[in-house]
PDB file of C-alpha atoms in Angstrom:
ATOM      1  CA  MET A1186       0.232 -27.867  16.137  1.00 45.00           C
ATOM      2  CA  THR A1187       3.479 -27.957  18.084  1.00 36.00           C
ATOM      3  CA  THR A1188       6.157 -26.865  15.589  1.00 38.00           C
ATOM      4  CA  HIS A1189       7.867 -23.504  15.985  1.00 39.00           C
ATOM      5  CA  ALA A1190       6.869 -20.769  13.543  1.00 38.00           C
ATOM      6  CA  ALA A1191       8.064 -17.360  12.528  1.00 39.00           C
ATOM      7  CA  HIS A1192       8.207 -14.892  15.402  1.00 41.00           C
ATOM      8  CA  THR A1193       8.395 -11.695  13.386  1.00 43.00           C
ATOM      9  CA  PRO A1194       6.272 -10.382  10.473  1.00 44.00           C
ATOM     10  CA  GLY A1195       9.226 -10.657   8.073  1.00 48.00           C
ATOM     11  CA  ARG A1196       9.936 -14.272   9.009  1.00 49.00           C
ATOM     12  CA  ALA A1197       6.235 -15.086   8.921  1.00 46.00           C
ATOM     13  CA  LEU A1198       6.058 -13.763   5.388  1.00 46.00           C
ATOM     14  CA  ARG A1199       9.060 -15.806   4.332  1.00 50.00           C
ATOM     15  CA  ALA A1200       7.616 -18.912   6.004  1.00 46.00           C
ATOM     16  CA  ALA A1201       4.612 -18.633   3.710  1.00 46.00           C
ATOM     17  CA  ASP A1202       6.809 -17.893   0.699  1.00 47.00           C
ATOM     18  CA  LEU A1203       5.757 -14.234   0.607  1.00 48.00           C
ATOM     19  CA  ALA A1204       7.825 -11.175  -0.206  1.00 49.00           C
ATOM     20  CA  ASP A1205       8.877  -8.976   2.718  1.00 47.00           C
ATOM     21  CA  ASP A1206       7.803  -5.807   0.889  1.00 48.00           C
ATOM     22  CA  LEU A1207       4.111  -6.637   0.590  1.00 49.00           C
ATOM     23  CA  ILE A1208       1.803  -3.903   1.897  1.00 48.00           C
ATOM     24  CA  ILE A1209      -0.392  -5.200   4.731  1.00 46.00           C
ATOM     25  CA  THR A1210      -3.925  -3.911   5.264  1.00 42.00           C
ATOM     26  CA  GLY A1211      -5.832  -4.078   8.542  1.00 39.00           C
ATOM     27  CA  GLU A1212      -7.810  -7.054   7.205  1.00 39.00           C
ATOM     28  CA  ALA A1213      -4.598  -9.088   6.886  1.00 42.00           C
ATOM     29  CA  VAL A1214      -4.702  -8.908   3.121  1.00 43.00           C
ATOM     30  CA  ALA A1215      -1.586  -8.197   1.094  1.00 45.00           C
ATOM     31  CA  LEU A1216      -2.085  -5.542  -1.510  1.00 45.00           C
ATOM     32  CA  GLU A1217      -1.013  -7.096  -4.789  1.00 48.00           C
ATOM     33  CA  VAL A1218       1.668  -4.510  -5.504  1.00 54.00           C
ATOM     34  CA  ARG A1219       5.395  -4.869  -5.952  1.00 69.00           C
ATOM     35  CA  PRO A1220       8.089  -2.247  -6.379  1.00 77.00           C
ATOM     36  CA  ALA A1221       8.297  -1.232 -10.017  1.00 81.00           C
ATOM     37  CA  ALA A1222      11.206  -2.659 -11.967  1.00 81.00           C
ATOM     38  CA  PHE A1223      14.186  -0.364 -12.391  1.00 80.00           C
ATOM     39  CA  LEU A1224      13.914  -0.298 -16.179  1.00 85.00           C
ATOM     40  CA  LEU A1225      10.223   0.630 -15.983  1.00 85.00           C
ATOM     41  CA  ARG A1226      11.091   3.576 -13.770  1.00 86.00           C
ATOM     42  CA  VAL A1227      13.822   4.657 -16.176  1.00 86.00           C
ATOM     43  CA  VAL A1228      11.506   4.477 -19.188  1.00 89.00           C
ATOM     44  CA  GLY A1229       8.740   6.309 -17.346  1.00 87.00           C
ATOM     45  CA  GLY A1230      11.210   8.972 -16.208  1.00 85.00           C
ATOM     46  CA  LEU A1231      12.501   9.481 -19.748  1.00 88.00           C
ATOM     47  CA  ILE A1232       8.955   9.905 -21.072  1.00 90.00           C
ATOM     48  CA  ASP A1233       8.193  12.449 -18.356  1.00 87.00           C
ATOM     49  CA  ALA A1234      11.479  14.263 -18.955  1.00 83.00           C
ATOM     50  CA  ALA A1235      10.760  14.476 -22.681  1.00 86.00           C
ATOM     51  CA  CYS A1236       7.267  15.845 -22.062  1.00 86.00           C
ATOM     52  CA  TYR A1237       8.403  18.384 -19.493  1.00 83.00           C
ATOM     53  CA  GLY A1238      11.386  19.302 -21.670  1.00 80.00           C
ATOM     54  CA  VAL A1239       9.149  20.092 -24.641  1.00 84.00           C
ATOM     55  CA  VAL A1240       6.826  22.144 -22.439  1.00 79.00           C
ATOM     56  CA  LEU A1241       9.818  23.928 -20.904  1.00 76.00           C
ATOM     57  CA  LEU A1242      11.282  24.868 -24.269  1.00 79.00           C
ATOM     58  CA  ALA A1243       7.952  25.972 -25.742  1.00 80.00           C
ATOM     59  CA  LEU A1244       7.078  28.020 -22.669  1.00 75.00           C
ATOM     60  CA  ALA A1245      10.470  29.739 -22.526  1.00 70.00           C
ATOM     61  CA  LEU A1246      10.419  30.624 -26.222  1.00 76.00           C
ATOM     62  CA  GLY A1247       6.837  31.854 -25.954  1.00 75.00           C
ATOM     63  CA  VAL A1248       7.621  34.121 -23.016  1.00 67.00           C
ATOM     64  CA  LEU A1249      10.783  35.502 -24.581  1.00 63.00           C
ATOM     65  CA  ALA A1250       8.969  36.187 -27.848  1.00 70.00           C
ATOM     66  CA  ARG A1251       6.425  38.362 -26.053  1.00 69.00           C
ATOM     67  CA  LEU A1252       9.035  40.548 -24.370  1.00 63.00           C
ATOM     68  CA  ASP A1253       9.754  43.853 -26.132  1.00 60.00           C
ATOM     69  CA  TYR A1254      13.321  43.984 -24.916  1.00 60.00           C
ATOM     70  CA  VAL A1255      15.458  41.030 -23.867  1.00 57.00           C
ATOM     71  CA  ASN A1256      18.737  41.342 -22.021  1.00 66.00           C
ATOM     72  CA  GLU A1257      20.765  38.847 -19.999  1.00 70.00           C
ATOM     73  CA  ALA A1258      18.987  39.673 -16.744  1.00 73.00           C
ATOM     74  CA  ARG A1259      15.530  39.226 -18.232  1.00 68.00           C
ATOM     75  CA  ALA A1260      16.552  36.064 -20.020  1.00 69.00           C
ATOM     76  CA  ALA A1261      17.966  34.638 -16.780  1.00 74.00           C
ATOM     77  CA  THR A1262      14.811  35.537 -14.854  1.00 76.00           C
ATOM     78  CA  VAL A1263      12.560  33.970 -17.477  1.00 71.00           C
ATOM     79  CA  THR A1264      14.720  30.852 -17.520  1.00 73.00           C
ATOM     80  CA  ILE A1265      14.649  30.430 -13.741  1.00 79.00           C
ATOM     81  CA  VAL A1266      10.909  31.010 -13.470  1.00 77.00           C
ATOM     82  CA  THR A1267      10.164  28.680 -16.383  1.00 76.00           C
ATOM     83  CA  VAL A1268      12.405  25.913 -15.040  1.00 76.00           C
ATOM     84  CA  ALA A1269      10.840  26.184 -11.588  1.00 79.00           C
ATOM     85  CA  ALA A1270       7.342  26.093 -13.065  1.00 79.00           C
ATOM     86  CA  VAL A1271       7.934  23.110 -15.325  1.00 78.00           C
ATOM     87  CA  VAL A1272      10.389  21.050 -13.270  1.00 80.00           C
ATOM     88  CA  VAL A1273       8.960  21.597  -9.776  1.00 86.00           C
ATOM     89  CA  VAL A1274       5.456  23.048  -9.937  1.00 86.00           C
ATOM     90  CA  ALA A1275       4.087  21.020 -12.870  1.00 85.00           C
ATOM     91  CA  PRO A1276       5.203  17.554 -11.610  1.00 88.00           C
ATOM     92  CA  THR A1277       3.945  18.418  -8.129  1.00 90.00           C
ATOM     93  CA  LEU A1278       0.493  19.330  -9.417  1.00 89.00           C
ATOM     94  CA  VAL A1279       0.333  16.358 -11.793  1.00 89.00           C
ATOM     95  CA  GLU A1280       1.280  13.778  -9.141  1.00 90.00           C
ATOM     96  CA  THR A1281      -0.971  15.383  -6.514  1.00 91.00           C
ATOM     97  CA  LEU A1282      -4.046  15.520  -8.748  1.00 90.00           C
ATOM     98  CA  THR A1283      -3.514  12.044 -10.216  1.00 89.00           C
ATOM     99  CA  ARG A1284      -2.523  10.399  -6.916  1.00 86.00           C
ATOM    100  CA  GLY A1285       0.961   9.464  -8.071  1.00 89.00           C
ATOM    101  CA  ARG A1286       0.534   9.113 -11.822  1.00 87.00           C
ATOM    102  CA  SER A1287       2.031  11.024 -14.713  1.00 88.00           C
ATOM    103  CA  LEU A1288       2.155  10.441 -18.452  1.00 87.00           C
ATOM    104  CA  GLY A1289       5.316   8.374 -18.182  1.00 88.00           C
ATOM    105  CA  LYS A1290       4.050   6.391 -15.225  1.00 88.00           C
ATOM    106  CA  ALA A1291       0.703   5.742 -16.886  1.00 87.00           C
ATOM    107  CA  ALA A1292       2.491   4.541 -20.033  1.00 88.00           C
ATOM    108  CA  THR A1293       4.663   2.095 -18.071  1.00 88.00           C
ATOM    109  CA  GLY A1294       1.939   0.969 -15.652  1.00 87.00           C
ATOM    110  CA  ILE A1295       3.416   2.257 -12.410  1.00 88.00           C
ATOM    111  CA  ARG A1296       2.257   4.582  -9.648  1.00 88.00           C
ATOM    112  CA  ILE A1297       3.914   6.436  -6.781  1.00 90.00           C
ATOM    113  CA  VAL A1298       2.511   5.488  -3.363  1.00 87.00           C
ATOM    114  CA  ARG A1299       3.433   6.128   0.253  1.00 85.00           C
ATOM    115  CA  ASP A1300       5.503   3.557   2.119  1.00 80.00           C
ATOM    116  CA  ASP A1301       2.295   2.246   3.723  1.00 70.00           C
ATOM    117  CA  GLY A1302       0.642   1.829   0.315  1.00 71.00           C
ATOM    118  CA  GLY A1303      -1.633   4.879   0.552  1.00 75.00           C
ATOM    119  CA  PRO A1304      -1.964   7.575  -2.124  1.00 84.00           C
ATOM    120  CA  ILE A1305       0.545  10.390  -2.035  1.00 90.00           C
ATOM    121  CA  ARG A1306      -0.444  13.959  -1.198  1.00 90.00           C
ATOM    122  CA  PHE A1307       0.893  17.407  -2.037  1.00 92.00           C
ATOM    123  CA  ARG A1308       3.712  17.177   0.508  1.00 92.00           C
ATOM    124  CA  HIS A1309       5.062  13.943  -0.951  1.00 92.00           C
ATOM    125  CA  ALA A1310       4.795  15.171  -4.536  1.00 91.00           C
ATOM    126  CA  PHE A1311       6.470  18.488  -3.711  1.00 92.00           C
ATOM    127  CA  ILE A1312       9.427  16.826  -1.942  1.00 93.00           C
ATOM    128  CA  ARG A1313       9.878  14.429  -4.855  1.00 92.00           C
ATOM    129  CA  SER A1314       9.739  17.211  -7.439  1.00 89.00           C
ATOM    130  CA  LEU A1315      12.010  19.570  -5.507  1.00 89.00           C
ATOM    131  CA  THR A1316      14.588  16.841  -4.940  1.00 90.00           C
ATOM    132  CA  GLY A1317      14.269  15.790  -8.562  1.00 87.00           C
ATOM    133  CA  LEU A1318      15.522  19.199  -9.637  1.00 84.00           C
ATOM    134  CA  GLY A1319      18.964  18.203  -8.438  1.00 85.00           C
ATOM    135  CA  GLU A1320      19.040  14.424  -8.729  1.00 87.00           C
ATOM    136  CA  LEU A1321      17.256  14.170 -12.081  1.00 83.00           C
ATOM    137  CA  TRP A1322      17.773  17.373 -14.027  1.00 80.00           C
ATOM    138  CA  PHE A1323      21.069  18.900 -12.815  1.00 82.00           C
ATOM    139  CA  THR A1324      22.871  15.541 -12.718  1.00 85.00           C
ATOM    140  CA  ALA A1325      21.096  13.930 -15.700  1.00 82.00           C
ATOM    141  CA  GLY A1326      19.577  11.319 -13.392  1.00 82.00           C
ATOM    142  CA  SER A1327      22.914   9.856 -12.240  1.00 85.00           C
ATOM    143  CA  ILE A1328      22.184  10.348  -8.522  1.00 88.00           C
ATOM    144  CA  ALA A1329      18.703   8.852  -8.909  1.00 85.00           C
ATOM    145  CA  VAL A1330      20.089   5.813 -10.740  1.00 85.00           C
ATOM    146  CA  MET A1331      22.784   5.119  -8.160  1.00 87.00           C
ATOM    147  CA  THR A1332      20.370   5.550  -5.243  1.00 87.00           C
ATOM    148  CA  ALA A1333      17.733   3.305  -6.846  1.00 85.00           C
ATOM    149  CA  LEU A1334      20.248   0.552  -7.548  1.00 85.00           C
ATOM    150  CA  LEU A1335      21.315   0.526  -3.889  1.00 86.00           C
ATOM    151  CA  ASN A1336      17.753   0.453  -2.524  1.00 81.00           C
ATOM    152  CA  GLY A1337      15.660  -2.692  -2.219  1.00 75.00           C
ATOM    153  CA  ARG A1338      12.524  -0.921  -3.457  1.00 78.00           C
ATOM    154  CA  GLY A1339      14.278   1.009  -6.193  1.00 82.00           C
ATOM    155  CA  LYS A1340      13.789   4.321  -4.407  1.00 89.00           C
ATOM    156  CA  ARG A1341      15.512   7.429  -5.635  1.00 90.00           C
ATOM    157  CA  LEU A1342      16.625  10.154  -3.230  1.00 90.00           C
ATOM    158  CA  GLY A1343      13.298  11.984  -3.531  1.00 89.00           C
ATOM    159  CA  ASP A1344      11.443   8.821  -2.539  1.00 91.00           C
ATOM    160  CA  LEU A1345      13.642   8.338   0.514  1.00 91.00           C
ATOM    161  CA  LEU A1346      12.981  11.891   1.692  1.00 92.00           C
ATOM    162  CA  ALA A1347       9.253  11.816   0.898  1.00 91.00           C
ATOM    163  CA  GLY A1348       8.563   8.299   2.191  1.00 90.00           C
ATOM    164  CA  THR A1349       7.298   6.996  -1.149  1.00 90.00           C
ATOM    165  CA  TYR A1350       8.147   4.422  -3.780  1.00 88.00           C
ATOM    166  CA  ALA A1351       6.949   3.260  -7.200  1.00 88.00           C
ATOM    167  CA  VAL A1352       4.737   0.175  -7.559  1.00 85.00           C
ATOM    168  CA  ARG A1353       3.395  -1.786 -10.483  1.00 82.00           C
ATOM    169  CA  THR A1354      -0.287  -1.298 -11.197  1.00 76.00           C
ATOM    170  CA  ARG A1355      -0.848  -3.472 -14.252  1.00 65.00           C
ATOM    171  CA  GLY A1356      -1.852  -7.025 -13.486  1.00 53.00           C
ATOM    172  CA  ALA A1357      -2.084  -6.196  -9.780  1.00 49.00           C
ATOM    173  CA  ASP A1358      -5.824  -6.423  -9.285  1.00 48.00           C
ATOM    174  CA  ARG A1359      -6.148 -10.148  -8.622  1.00 54.00           C
ATOM    175  CA  LYS A1360      -8.407 -10.665  -5.630  1.00 59.00           C
ATOM    176  CA  ALA A1361      -8.240 -13.614  -3.301  1.00 62.00           C
ATOM    177  CA  PRO A1362     -11.401 -15.722  -2.937  1.00 73.00           C
ATOM    178  CA  PRO A1363     -13.337 -15.033   0.274  1.00 80.00           C
ATOM    179  CA  LEU A1364     -12.757 -17.304   3.246  1.00 85.00           C
ATOM    180  CA  LEU A1365     -15.677 -19.366   4.574  1.00 88.00           C
ATOM    181  CA  MET A1366     -16.248 -20.556   8.121  1.00 92.00           C
ATOM    182  CA  PRO A1367     -15.793 -24.352   8.468  1.00 92.00           C
ATOM    183  CA  PRO A1368     -19.237 -25.614   9.605  1.00 93.00           C
ATOM    184  CA  GLU A1369     -17.836 -27.861  12.350  1.00 93.00           C
ATOM    185  CA  LEU A1370     -16.040 -24.867  13.955  1.00 93.00           C
ATOM    186  CA  GLU A1371     -18.847 -22.326  13.701  1.00 92.00           C
ATOM    187  CA  GLN A1372     -20.118 -22.865  17.260  1.00 93.00           C
ATOM    188  CA  TRP A1373     -16.606 -22.809  18.706  1.00 94.00           C
ATOM    189  CA  ALA A1374     -15.635 -19.634  16.805  1.00 91.00           C
ATOM    190  CA  ARG A1375     -18.776 -17.834  17.978  1.00 91.00           C
ATOM    191  CA  THR A1376     -17.683 -17.949  21.639  1.00 91.00           C
ATOM    192  CA  ALA A1377     -13.894 -18.138  21.336  1.00 92.00           C
ATOM    193  CA  ASP A1378     -11.781 -15.247  22.606  1.00 92.00           C
ATOM    194  CA  ILE A1379      -9.472 -14.183  19.767  1.00 89.00           C
ATOM    195  CA  ARG A1380      -6.758 -11.741  20.745  1.00 89.00           C
ATOM    196  CA  ALA A1381      -5.126  -9.273  18.365  1.00 84.00           C
ATOM    197  CA  MET A1382      -2.858 -10.933  15.828  1.00 81.00           C
ATOM    198  CA  PRO A1383       0.367  -9.448  14.484  1.00 77.00           C
ATOM    199  CA  ASP A1384      -0.121  -8.200  10.933  1.00 66.00           C
ATOM    200  CA  GLY A1385       2.659 -10.411   9.593  1.00 74.00           C
ATOM    201  CA  LEU A1386       1.183 -13.555  11.141  1.00 83.00           C
ATOM    202  CA  ALA A1387      -2.368 -12.817   9.989  1.00 83.00           C
ATOM    203  CA  LEU A1388      -1.126 -12.026   6.491  1.00 79.00           C
ATOM    204  CA  ALA A1389       0.951 -15.188   6.303  1.00 84.00           C
ATOM    205  CA  ALA A1390      -2.049 -17.290   7.363  1.00 87.00           C
ATOM    206  CA  ARG A1391      -4.328 -15.605   4.838  1.00 85.00           C
ATOM    207  CA  ARG A1392      -1.932 -16.005   1.940  1.00 82.00           C
ATOM    208  CA  PHE A1393      -1.144 -19.584   2.929  1.00 87.00           C
ATOM    209  CA  LEU A1394      -4.840 -20.487   2.688  1.00 89.00           C
ATOM    210  CA  ASP A1395      -5.025 -18.788  -0.713  1.00 83.00           C
ATOM    211  CA  ARG A1396      -2.141 -20.891  -2.026  1.00 82.00           C
ATOM    212  CA  THR A1397      -2.771 -24.314  -0.528  1.00 83.00           C
ATOM    213  CA  GLY A1398      -3.676 -25.768  -3.907  1.00 81.00           C
ATOM    214  CA  THR A1399      -0.303 -24.801  -5.397  1.00 79.00           C
ATOM    215  CA  LEU A1400       1.957 -26.021  -2.587  1.00 80.00           C
ATOM    216  CA  ASP A1401       3.795 -29.312  -2.356  1.00 84.00           C
ATOM    217  CA  PRO A1402       1.808 -31.579   0.035  1.00 87.00           C
ATOM    218  CA  ALA A1403       4.699 -31.881   2.493  1.00 87.00           C
ATOM    219  CA  SER A1404       5.354 -28.139   2.489  1.00 85.00           C
ATOM    220  CA  ARG A1405       1.650 -27.454   2.785  1.00 88.00           C
ATOM    221  CA  GLU A1406       1.341 -29.636   5.892  1.00 90.00           C
ATOM    222  CA  GLN A1407       4.468 -28.187   7.497  1.00 89.00           C
ATOM    223  CA  LEU A1408       3.481 -24.552   6.880  1.00 89.00           C
ATOM    224  CA  GLY A1409      -0.056 -25.184   8.079  1.00 90.00           C
ATOM    225  CA  ARG A1410       1.171 -26.643  11.364  1.00 92.00           C
ATOM    226  CA  GLN A1411       3.700 -23.849  11.865  1.00 90.00           C
ATOM    227  CA  LEU A1412       1.129 -21.099  11.338  1.00 91.00           C
ATOM    228  CA  ALA A1413      -1.502 -22.843  13.466  1.00 92.00           C
ATOM    229  CA  ALA A1414       1.047 -23.238  16.283  1.00 93.00           C
ATOM    230  CA  ARG A1415       1.620 -19.463  16.230  1.00 92.00           C
ATOM    231  CA  VAL A1416      -2.084 -18.615  16.164  1.00 93.00           C
ATOM    232  CA  GLU A1417      -3.237 -21.104  18.797  1.00 93.00           C
ATOM    233  CA  PRO A1418      -1.809 -19.196  21.847  1.00 93.00           C
ATOM    234  CA  LEU A1419      -3.881 -16.170  20.773  1.00 93.00           C
ATOM    235  CA  VAL A1420      -7.162 -18.094  20.941  1.00 93.00           C
ATOM    236  CA  SER A1421      -9.052 -19.312  24.001  1.00 92.00           C
ATOM    237  CA  PRO A1422     -10.360 -21.940  24.374  1.00 94.00           C
ATOM    238  CA  PRO A1423      -8.306 -23.919  21.840  1.00 92.00           C
ATOM    239  CA  PRO A1424     -10.149 -25.566  18.949  1.00 93.00           C
ATOM    240  CA  PRO A1425     -11.621 -29.051  19.373  1.00 92.00           C
ATOM    241  CA  TRP A1426      -9.039 -31.820  19.531  1.00 92.00           C
ATOM    242  CA  GLY A1427      -8.023 -33.126  16.132  1.00 91.00           C
ATOM    243  CA  THR A1428      -9.002 -29.960  14.217  1.00 93.00           C
ATOM    244  CA  HIS A1429      -7.075 -29.683  10.965  1.00 94.00           C
ATOM    245  CA  PRO A1430      -4.640 -26.715  11.017  1.00 93.00           C
ATOM    246  CA  GLU A1431      -6.047 -25.246   7.816  1.00 93.00           C
ATOM    247  CA  ARG A1432      -9.631 -25.425   9.107  1.00 94.00           C
ATOM    248  CA  PHE A1433      -8.496 -23.817  12.353  1.00 94.00           C
ATOM    249  CA  LEU A1434      -6.743 -20.934  10.541  1.00 93.00           C
ATOM    250  CA  ALA A1435      -9.762 -20.333   8.322  1.00 93.00           C
ATOM    251  CA  ALA A1436     -12.120 -20.262  11.326  1.00 93.00           C
ATOM    252  CA  VAL A1437      -9.948 -17.756  13.201  1.00 93.00           C
ATOM    253  CA  LEU A1438      -9.568 -15.413  10.225  1.00 92.00           C
ATOM    254  CA  VAL A1439     -13.280 -15.538   9.369  1.00 92.00           C
ATOM    255  CA  ALA A1440     -14.290 -14.888  12.997  1.00 92.00           C
ATOM    256  CA  ARG A1441     -11.809 -12.027  13.188  1.00 89.00           C
ATOM    257  CA  ARG A1442     -13.133 -10.517   9.964  1.00 88.00           C
ATOM    258  CA  ASP A1443     -16.784 -10.839  10.975  1.00 89.00           C
ATOM    259  CA  ARG A1444     -16.200  -9.315  14.412  1.00 88.00           C
ATOM    260  CA  GLU A1445     -14.358  -6.328  12.961  1.00 86.00           C
ATOM    261  CA  TYR A1446     -17.175  -5.838  10.487  1.00 85.00           C
ATOM    262  CA  ALA A1447     -19.786  -5.979  13.263  1.00 87.00           C
ATOM    263  CA  VAL A1448     -17.866  -3.377  15.276  1.00 85.00           C
ATOM    264  CA  GLY A1449     -17.776  -1.101  12.236  1.00 85.00           C
ATOM    265  CA  VAL A1450     -21.502  -1.500  11.632  1.00 86.00           C
ATOM    266  CA  ARG A1451     -22.326  -0.675  15.257  1.00 88.00           C
ATOM    267  CA  ALA A1452     -20.115   2.408  15.146  1.00 86.00           C
ATOM    268  CA  ARG A1453     -21.805   3.558  11.940  1.00 87.00           C
ATOM    269  CA  ASP A1454     -25.274   3.048  13.442  1.00 85.00           C
ATOM    270  CA  ARG A1455     -24.346   4.970  16.596  1.00 87.00           C
ATOM    271  CA  LEU A1456     -23.027   7.821  14.507  1.00 85.00           C
ATOM    272  CA  ALA A1457     -26.232   7.894  12.452  1.00 84.00           C
ATOM    273  CA  GLU A1458     -28.379   7.929  15.614  1.00 85.00           C
ATOM    274  CA  THR A1459     -26.300  10.727  17.155  1.00 84.00           C
ATOM    275  CA  THR A1460     -26.478  12.771  13.968  1.00 82.00           C
ATOM    276  CA  ALA A1461     -30.245  12.359  13.747  1.00 80.00           C
ATOM    277  CA  GLU A1462     -30.639  13.351  17.406  1.00 78.00           C
ATOM    278  CA  LEU A1463     -28.532  16.476  16.956  1.00 75.00           C
ATOM    279  CA  ARG A1464     -30.596  17.511  13.960  1.00 74.00           C
ATOM    280  CA  ARG A1465     -33.805  17.189  15.957  1.00 73.00           C
ATOM    281  CA  LEU A1466     -32.643  19.083  19.038  1.00 63.00           C
ATOM    282  CA  PRO A1467     -33.021  22.701  17.808  1.00 60.00           C
ATOM    283  CA  TYR A1468     -36.631  22.109  16.800  1.00 53.00           C
ATOM    284  CA  GLN A1469     -37.583  20.605  20.155  1.00 51.00           C
ATOM    285  CA  MET A1470     -36.389  23.544  22.249  1.00 48.00           C
ATOM    286  CA  GLY A1471     -38.860  26.195  23.472  1.00 47.00           C
TER     287      GLY A1471
END
């Protein structure tokens, strides 16, 4: 375990043949999402535009038909209010309530998420919709297309301002098999001091172990040694002499996972005890 490995999350991801744009969770698991393809976004946008356009036209005609007297001022007011309601308010409400989905996005299997992979909220949806008034409707989508083509994640201007992007949701639910503690390292892992690991390094190790069966034997051995060499300085004492790099990585990740779970359980139990104590206090006074 002496070879040099990646020193940054991006290089660690590339060392394990992973994309740089994967979303990393605290458990060192990559969410199986990728930026939506440009054509999917275009198709989804056209479906949404058609739906909102039909609603816009029907709503405007319905309002104008109910007015007893229509002049240019009234017509302009109705038009502005209707456009604002359908182009800004409606998409904002739809994306907020559906956590980044719309009819067009549901049809094409994509969803809008925050840059960290979390669900969008009202603020993100409102910025996207308000920006879309200019970049999608007033310019027929030309600004959005040019911006998306220049961005690695296919972001339009509204996404850049809101801190969001579109991801694929279909076929993205594959779950990695759980890691198991190697029996010969169980005693060592129980007492070993494991320091915090960079997200990129932990993710690369986790995904490497998931893909060992599909790698070329030479590449598998080289990547295993590289990742183990990066993890070893974070662990004390080092594993027993002669431990296989893959067994070492699995032991570290399993121990890390189990310790984080134990901390969470203890915190939950303390909260439950405190809550129960607070509920009893008023009845014990006097």
